[in-house]
PDB file of C-alpha atoms in Angstrom:
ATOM      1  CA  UNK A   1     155.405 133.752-125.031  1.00 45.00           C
ATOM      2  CA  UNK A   2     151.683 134.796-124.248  1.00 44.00           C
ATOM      3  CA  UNK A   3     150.917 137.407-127.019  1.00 43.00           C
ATOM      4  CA  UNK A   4     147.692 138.561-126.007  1.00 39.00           C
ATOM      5  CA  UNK A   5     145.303 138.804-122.966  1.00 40.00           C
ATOM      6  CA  UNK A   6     146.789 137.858-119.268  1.00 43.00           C
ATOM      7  CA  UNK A   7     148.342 134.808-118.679  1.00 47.00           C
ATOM      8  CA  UNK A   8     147.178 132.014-116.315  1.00 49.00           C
ATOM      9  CA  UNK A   9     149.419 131.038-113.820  1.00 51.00           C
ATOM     10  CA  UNK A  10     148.927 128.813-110.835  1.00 50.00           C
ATOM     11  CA  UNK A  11     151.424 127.750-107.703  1.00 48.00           C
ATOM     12  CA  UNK A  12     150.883 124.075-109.170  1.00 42.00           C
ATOM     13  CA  UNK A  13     152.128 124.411-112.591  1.00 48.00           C
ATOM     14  CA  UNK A  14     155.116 126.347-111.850  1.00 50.00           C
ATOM     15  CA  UNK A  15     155.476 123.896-109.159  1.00 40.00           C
ATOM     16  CA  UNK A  16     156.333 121.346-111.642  1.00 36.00           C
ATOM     17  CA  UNK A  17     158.562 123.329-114.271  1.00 47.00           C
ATOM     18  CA  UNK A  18     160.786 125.936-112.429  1.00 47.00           C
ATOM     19  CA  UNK A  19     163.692 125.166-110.591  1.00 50.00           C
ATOM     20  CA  UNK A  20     162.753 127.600-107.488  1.00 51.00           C
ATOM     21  CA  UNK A  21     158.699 125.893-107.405  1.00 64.00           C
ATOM     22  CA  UNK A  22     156.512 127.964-105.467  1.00 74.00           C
ATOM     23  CA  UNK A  23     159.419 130.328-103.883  1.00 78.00           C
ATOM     24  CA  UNK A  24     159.639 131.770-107.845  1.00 75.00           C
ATOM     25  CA  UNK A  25     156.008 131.835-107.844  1.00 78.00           C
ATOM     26  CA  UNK A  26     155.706 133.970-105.279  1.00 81.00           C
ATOM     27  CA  UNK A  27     158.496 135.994-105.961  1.00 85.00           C
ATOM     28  CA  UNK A  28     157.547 136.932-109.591  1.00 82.00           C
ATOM     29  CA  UNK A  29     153.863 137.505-107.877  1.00 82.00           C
ATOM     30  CA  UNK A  30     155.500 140.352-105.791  1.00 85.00           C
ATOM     31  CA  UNK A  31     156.381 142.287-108.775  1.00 82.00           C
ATOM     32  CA  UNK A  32     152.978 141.691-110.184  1.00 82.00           C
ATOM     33  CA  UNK A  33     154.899 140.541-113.787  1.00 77.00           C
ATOM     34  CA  UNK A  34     151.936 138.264-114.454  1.00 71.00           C
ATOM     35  CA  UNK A  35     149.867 141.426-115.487  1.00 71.00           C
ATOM     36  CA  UNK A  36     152.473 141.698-118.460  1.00 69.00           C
ATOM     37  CA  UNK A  37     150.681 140.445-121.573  1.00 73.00           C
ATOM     38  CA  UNK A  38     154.002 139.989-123.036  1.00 83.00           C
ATOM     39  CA  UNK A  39     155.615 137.700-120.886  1.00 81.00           C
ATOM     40  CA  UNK A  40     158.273 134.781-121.870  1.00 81.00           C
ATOM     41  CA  UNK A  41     159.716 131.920-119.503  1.00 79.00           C
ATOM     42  CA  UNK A  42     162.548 130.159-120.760  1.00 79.00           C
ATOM     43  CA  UNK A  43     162.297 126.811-119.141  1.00 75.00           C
ATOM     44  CA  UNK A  44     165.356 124.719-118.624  1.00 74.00           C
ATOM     45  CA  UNK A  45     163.414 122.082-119.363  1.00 70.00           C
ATOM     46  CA  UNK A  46     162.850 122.870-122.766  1.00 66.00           C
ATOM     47  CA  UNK A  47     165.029 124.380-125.488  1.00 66.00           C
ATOM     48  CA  UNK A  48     164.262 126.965-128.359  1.00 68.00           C
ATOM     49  CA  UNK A  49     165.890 129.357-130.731  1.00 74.00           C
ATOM     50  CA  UNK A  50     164.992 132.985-130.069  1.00 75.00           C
ATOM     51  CA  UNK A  51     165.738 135.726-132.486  1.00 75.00           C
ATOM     52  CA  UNK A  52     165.616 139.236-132.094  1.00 76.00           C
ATOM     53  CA  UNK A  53     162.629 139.203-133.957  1.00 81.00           C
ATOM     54  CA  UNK A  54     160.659 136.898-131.713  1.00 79.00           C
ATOM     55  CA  UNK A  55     161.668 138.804-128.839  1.00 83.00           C
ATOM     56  CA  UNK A  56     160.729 142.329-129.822  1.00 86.00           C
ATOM     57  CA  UNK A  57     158.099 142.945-127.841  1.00 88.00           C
ATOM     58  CA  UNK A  58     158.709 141.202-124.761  1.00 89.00           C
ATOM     59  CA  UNK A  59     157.724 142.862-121.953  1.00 90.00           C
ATOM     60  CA  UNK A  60     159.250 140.801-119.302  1.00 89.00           C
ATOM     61  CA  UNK A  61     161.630 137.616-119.915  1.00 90.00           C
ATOM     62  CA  UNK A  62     161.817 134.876-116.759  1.00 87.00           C
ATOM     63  CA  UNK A  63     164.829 132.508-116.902  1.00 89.00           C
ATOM     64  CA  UNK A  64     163.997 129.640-115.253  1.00 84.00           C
ATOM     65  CA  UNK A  65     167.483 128.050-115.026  1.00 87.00           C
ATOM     66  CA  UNK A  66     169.724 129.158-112.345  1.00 90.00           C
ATOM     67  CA  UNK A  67     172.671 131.448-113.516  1.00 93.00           C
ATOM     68  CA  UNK A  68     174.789 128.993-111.855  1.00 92.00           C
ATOM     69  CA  UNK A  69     174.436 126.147-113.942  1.00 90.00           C
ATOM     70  CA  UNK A  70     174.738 128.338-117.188  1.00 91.00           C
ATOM     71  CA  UNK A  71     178.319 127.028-119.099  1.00 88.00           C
ATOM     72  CA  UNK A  72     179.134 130.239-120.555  1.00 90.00           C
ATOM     73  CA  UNK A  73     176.985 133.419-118.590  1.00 92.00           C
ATOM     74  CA  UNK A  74     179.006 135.923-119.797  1.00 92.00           C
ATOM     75  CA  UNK A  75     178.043 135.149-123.757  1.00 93.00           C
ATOM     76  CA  UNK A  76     174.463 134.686-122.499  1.00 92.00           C
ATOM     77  CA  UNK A  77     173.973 137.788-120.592  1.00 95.00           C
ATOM     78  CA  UNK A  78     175.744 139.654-123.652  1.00 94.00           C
ATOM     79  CA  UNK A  79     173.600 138.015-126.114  1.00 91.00           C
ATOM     80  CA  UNK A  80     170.628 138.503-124.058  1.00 91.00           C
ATOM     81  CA  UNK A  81     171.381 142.397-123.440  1.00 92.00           C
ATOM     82  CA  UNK A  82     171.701 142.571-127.254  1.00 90.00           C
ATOM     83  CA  UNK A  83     168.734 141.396-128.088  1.00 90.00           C
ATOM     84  CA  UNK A  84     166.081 141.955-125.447  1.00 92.00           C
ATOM     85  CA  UNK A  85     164.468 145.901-126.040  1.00 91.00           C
ATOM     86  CA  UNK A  86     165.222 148.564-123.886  1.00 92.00           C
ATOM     87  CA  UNK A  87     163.026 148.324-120.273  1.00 92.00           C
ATOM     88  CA  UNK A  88     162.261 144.972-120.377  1.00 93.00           C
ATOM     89  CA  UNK A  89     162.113 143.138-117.189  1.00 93.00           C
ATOM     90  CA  UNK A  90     164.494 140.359-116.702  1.00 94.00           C
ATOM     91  CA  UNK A  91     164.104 138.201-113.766  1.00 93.00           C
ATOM     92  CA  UNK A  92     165.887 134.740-112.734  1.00 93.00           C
ATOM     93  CA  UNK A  93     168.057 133.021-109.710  1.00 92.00           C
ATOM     94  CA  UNK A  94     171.388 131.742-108.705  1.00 93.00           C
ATOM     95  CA  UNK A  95     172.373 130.077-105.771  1.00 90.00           C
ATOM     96  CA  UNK A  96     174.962 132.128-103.568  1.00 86.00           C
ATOM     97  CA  UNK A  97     177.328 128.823-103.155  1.00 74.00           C
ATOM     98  CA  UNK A  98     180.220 130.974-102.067  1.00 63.00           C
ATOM     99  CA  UNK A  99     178.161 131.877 -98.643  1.00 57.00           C
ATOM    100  CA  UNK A 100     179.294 128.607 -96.887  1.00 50.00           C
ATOM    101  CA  UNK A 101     176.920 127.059 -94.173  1.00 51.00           C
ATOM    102  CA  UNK A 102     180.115 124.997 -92.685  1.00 51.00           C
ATOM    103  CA  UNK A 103     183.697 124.533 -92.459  1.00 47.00           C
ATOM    104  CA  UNK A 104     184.240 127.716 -95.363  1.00 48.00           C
ATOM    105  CA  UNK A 105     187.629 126.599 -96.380  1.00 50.00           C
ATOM    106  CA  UNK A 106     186.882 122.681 -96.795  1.00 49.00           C
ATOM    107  CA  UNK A 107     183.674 123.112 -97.949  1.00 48.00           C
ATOM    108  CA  UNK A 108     185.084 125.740-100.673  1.00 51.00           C
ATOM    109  CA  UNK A 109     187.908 123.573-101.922  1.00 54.00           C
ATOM    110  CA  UNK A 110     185.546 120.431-102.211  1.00 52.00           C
ATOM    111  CA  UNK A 111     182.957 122.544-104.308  1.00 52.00           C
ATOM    112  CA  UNK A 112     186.008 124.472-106.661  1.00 52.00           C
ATOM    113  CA  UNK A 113     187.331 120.101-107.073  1.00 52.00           C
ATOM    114  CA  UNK A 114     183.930 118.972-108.177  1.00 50.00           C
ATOM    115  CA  UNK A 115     183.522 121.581-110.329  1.00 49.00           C
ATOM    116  CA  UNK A 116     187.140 120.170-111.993  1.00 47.00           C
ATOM    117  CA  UNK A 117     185.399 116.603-112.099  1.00 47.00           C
ATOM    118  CA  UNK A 118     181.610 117.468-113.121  1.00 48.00           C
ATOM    119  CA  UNK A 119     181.044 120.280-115.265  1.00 52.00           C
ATOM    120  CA  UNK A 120     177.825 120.292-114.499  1.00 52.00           C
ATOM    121  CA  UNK A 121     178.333 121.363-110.791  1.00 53.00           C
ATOM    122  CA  UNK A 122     177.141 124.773-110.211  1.00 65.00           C
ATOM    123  CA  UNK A 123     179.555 127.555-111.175  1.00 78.00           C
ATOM    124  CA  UNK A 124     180.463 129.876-107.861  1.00 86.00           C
ATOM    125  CA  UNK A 125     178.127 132.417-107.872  1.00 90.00           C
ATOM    126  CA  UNK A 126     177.101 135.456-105.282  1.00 90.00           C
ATOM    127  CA  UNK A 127     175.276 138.454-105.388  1.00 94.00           C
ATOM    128  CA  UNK A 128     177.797 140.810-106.040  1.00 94.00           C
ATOM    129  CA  UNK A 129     178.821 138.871-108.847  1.00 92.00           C
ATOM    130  CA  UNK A 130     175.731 138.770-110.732  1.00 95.00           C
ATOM    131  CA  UNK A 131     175.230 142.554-109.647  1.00 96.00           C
ATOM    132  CA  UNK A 132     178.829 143.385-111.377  1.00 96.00           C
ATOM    133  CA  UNK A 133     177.929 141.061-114.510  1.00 95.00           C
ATOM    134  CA  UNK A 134     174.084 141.757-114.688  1.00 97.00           C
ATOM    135  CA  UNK A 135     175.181 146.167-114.943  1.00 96.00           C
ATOM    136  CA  UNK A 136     178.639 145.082-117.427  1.00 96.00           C
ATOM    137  CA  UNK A 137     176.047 143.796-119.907  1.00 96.00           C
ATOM    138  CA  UNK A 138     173.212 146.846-119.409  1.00 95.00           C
ATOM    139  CA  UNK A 139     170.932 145.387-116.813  1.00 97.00           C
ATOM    140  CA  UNK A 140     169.613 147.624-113.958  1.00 97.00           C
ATOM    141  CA  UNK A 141     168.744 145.761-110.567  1.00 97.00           C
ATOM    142  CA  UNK A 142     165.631 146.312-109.509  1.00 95.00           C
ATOM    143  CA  UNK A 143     165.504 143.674-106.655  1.00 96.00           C
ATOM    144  CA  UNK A 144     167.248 140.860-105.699  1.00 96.00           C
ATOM    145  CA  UNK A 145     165.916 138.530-102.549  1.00 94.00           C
ATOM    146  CA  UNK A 146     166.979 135.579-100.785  1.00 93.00           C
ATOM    147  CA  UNK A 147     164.595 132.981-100.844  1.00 88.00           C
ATOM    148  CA  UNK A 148     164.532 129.383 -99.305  1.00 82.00           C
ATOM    149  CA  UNK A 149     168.321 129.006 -99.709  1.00 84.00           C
ATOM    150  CA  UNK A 150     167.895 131.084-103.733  1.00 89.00           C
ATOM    151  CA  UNK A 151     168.822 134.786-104.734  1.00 94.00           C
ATOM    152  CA  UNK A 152     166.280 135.638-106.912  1.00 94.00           C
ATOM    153  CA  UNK A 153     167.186 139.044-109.006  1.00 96.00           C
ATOM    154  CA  UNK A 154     164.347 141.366-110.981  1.00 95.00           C
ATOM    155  CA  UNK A 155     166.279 143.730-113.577  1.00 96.00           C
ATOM    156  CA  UNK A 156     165.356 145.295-116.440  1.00 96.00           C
ATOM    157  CA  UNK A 157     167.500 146.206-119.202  1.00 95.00           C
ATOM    158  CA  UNK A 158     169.023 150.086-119.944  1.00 92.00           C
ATOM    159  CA  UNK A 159     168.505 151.285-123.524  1.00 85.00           C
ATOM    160  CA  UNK A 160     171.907 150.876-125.154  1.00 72.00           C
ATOM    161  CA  UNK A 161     172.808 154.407-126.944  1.00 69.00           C
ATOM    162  CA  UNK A 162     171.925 153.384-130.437  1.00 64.00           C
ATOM    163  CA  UNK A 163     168.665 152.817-129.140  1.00 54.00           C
ATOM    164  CA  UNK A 164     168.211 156.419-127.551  1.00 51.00           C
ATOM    165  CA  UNK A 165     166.766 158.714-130.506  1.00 51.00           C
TER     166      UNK A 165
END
């Protein structure tokens, strides 16, 4: 997290650490979110523990990692929407893996057998699942675009009614 003054941010460096390179660049550029002086990317690359604490005055939160490769995105999105504040732009990607490019119905059952094999596979993903699970856990879509063969999503999260006083 940058806690004070605007953040730096060049093509290059994201380049080098997000998953989507300079498509996520310029798709986080679009929603100007690099004014926010409270701004936190979770790299995949990198792993720490975030309490509600340290997250309390986010202002916008950038997940890095596609949805798709996350084990258990249900739990995540619910602990997320828990402890994020109210209006606080989330933004991340997925690929949309159940769009098939060729042969739908061989290309589908080799994906759903890998996924038995590797766990690591990506998890079958499109946009109106992440719509459906990014509104169950109290995120409103602002946006979401398709971007050199990504669906990048901008939300932001609904005050929960013990936060409305």
């Amino acid at each position: 997290m940058i806690p004070y003054g605007k953040p730096i941010f060049s093509a290059d460096n994201f380049n080098l650490t997000a998953e989507g390179g300079l498509t996520f660049f310029k798709y986080l550029k679009k929603f100007n979110l690099f004014s926010e002086p409270e701004l936190l990317i979770l790299s995949p690359n990198i792993h720490f523990y975030y309490d509600e604490n340290d997250l309390k005055d986010v202002r916008t939160f950038i997940l890095l990692r596609k949805l798709n490769l996350i084990k258990e995105l249900d739990i995540f999105l619910g602990t997320l929407s828990q402890i994020l504040p109210p209006n606080v732009n989330f933004v991340g990607c997925f690929s949309d893996n159940k769009t098939l490019k060729w042969n739908g119905f061989v290309s589908n059952l080799s994906n759903k057998f890998y996924n038995i094999l590797d766990s690591k596979t990506d998890h079958f993903l499109d946009k109106k699942d992440v719509s459906e699970l990014l509104e169950k856990y109290g995120f409103k879509i602002i946006d979401m675009t398709e971007m050199d063969e990504l669906i990048l999503f901008c939300s932001q999260t609904i005050p929960r009614p013990e936060q409305i006083k």
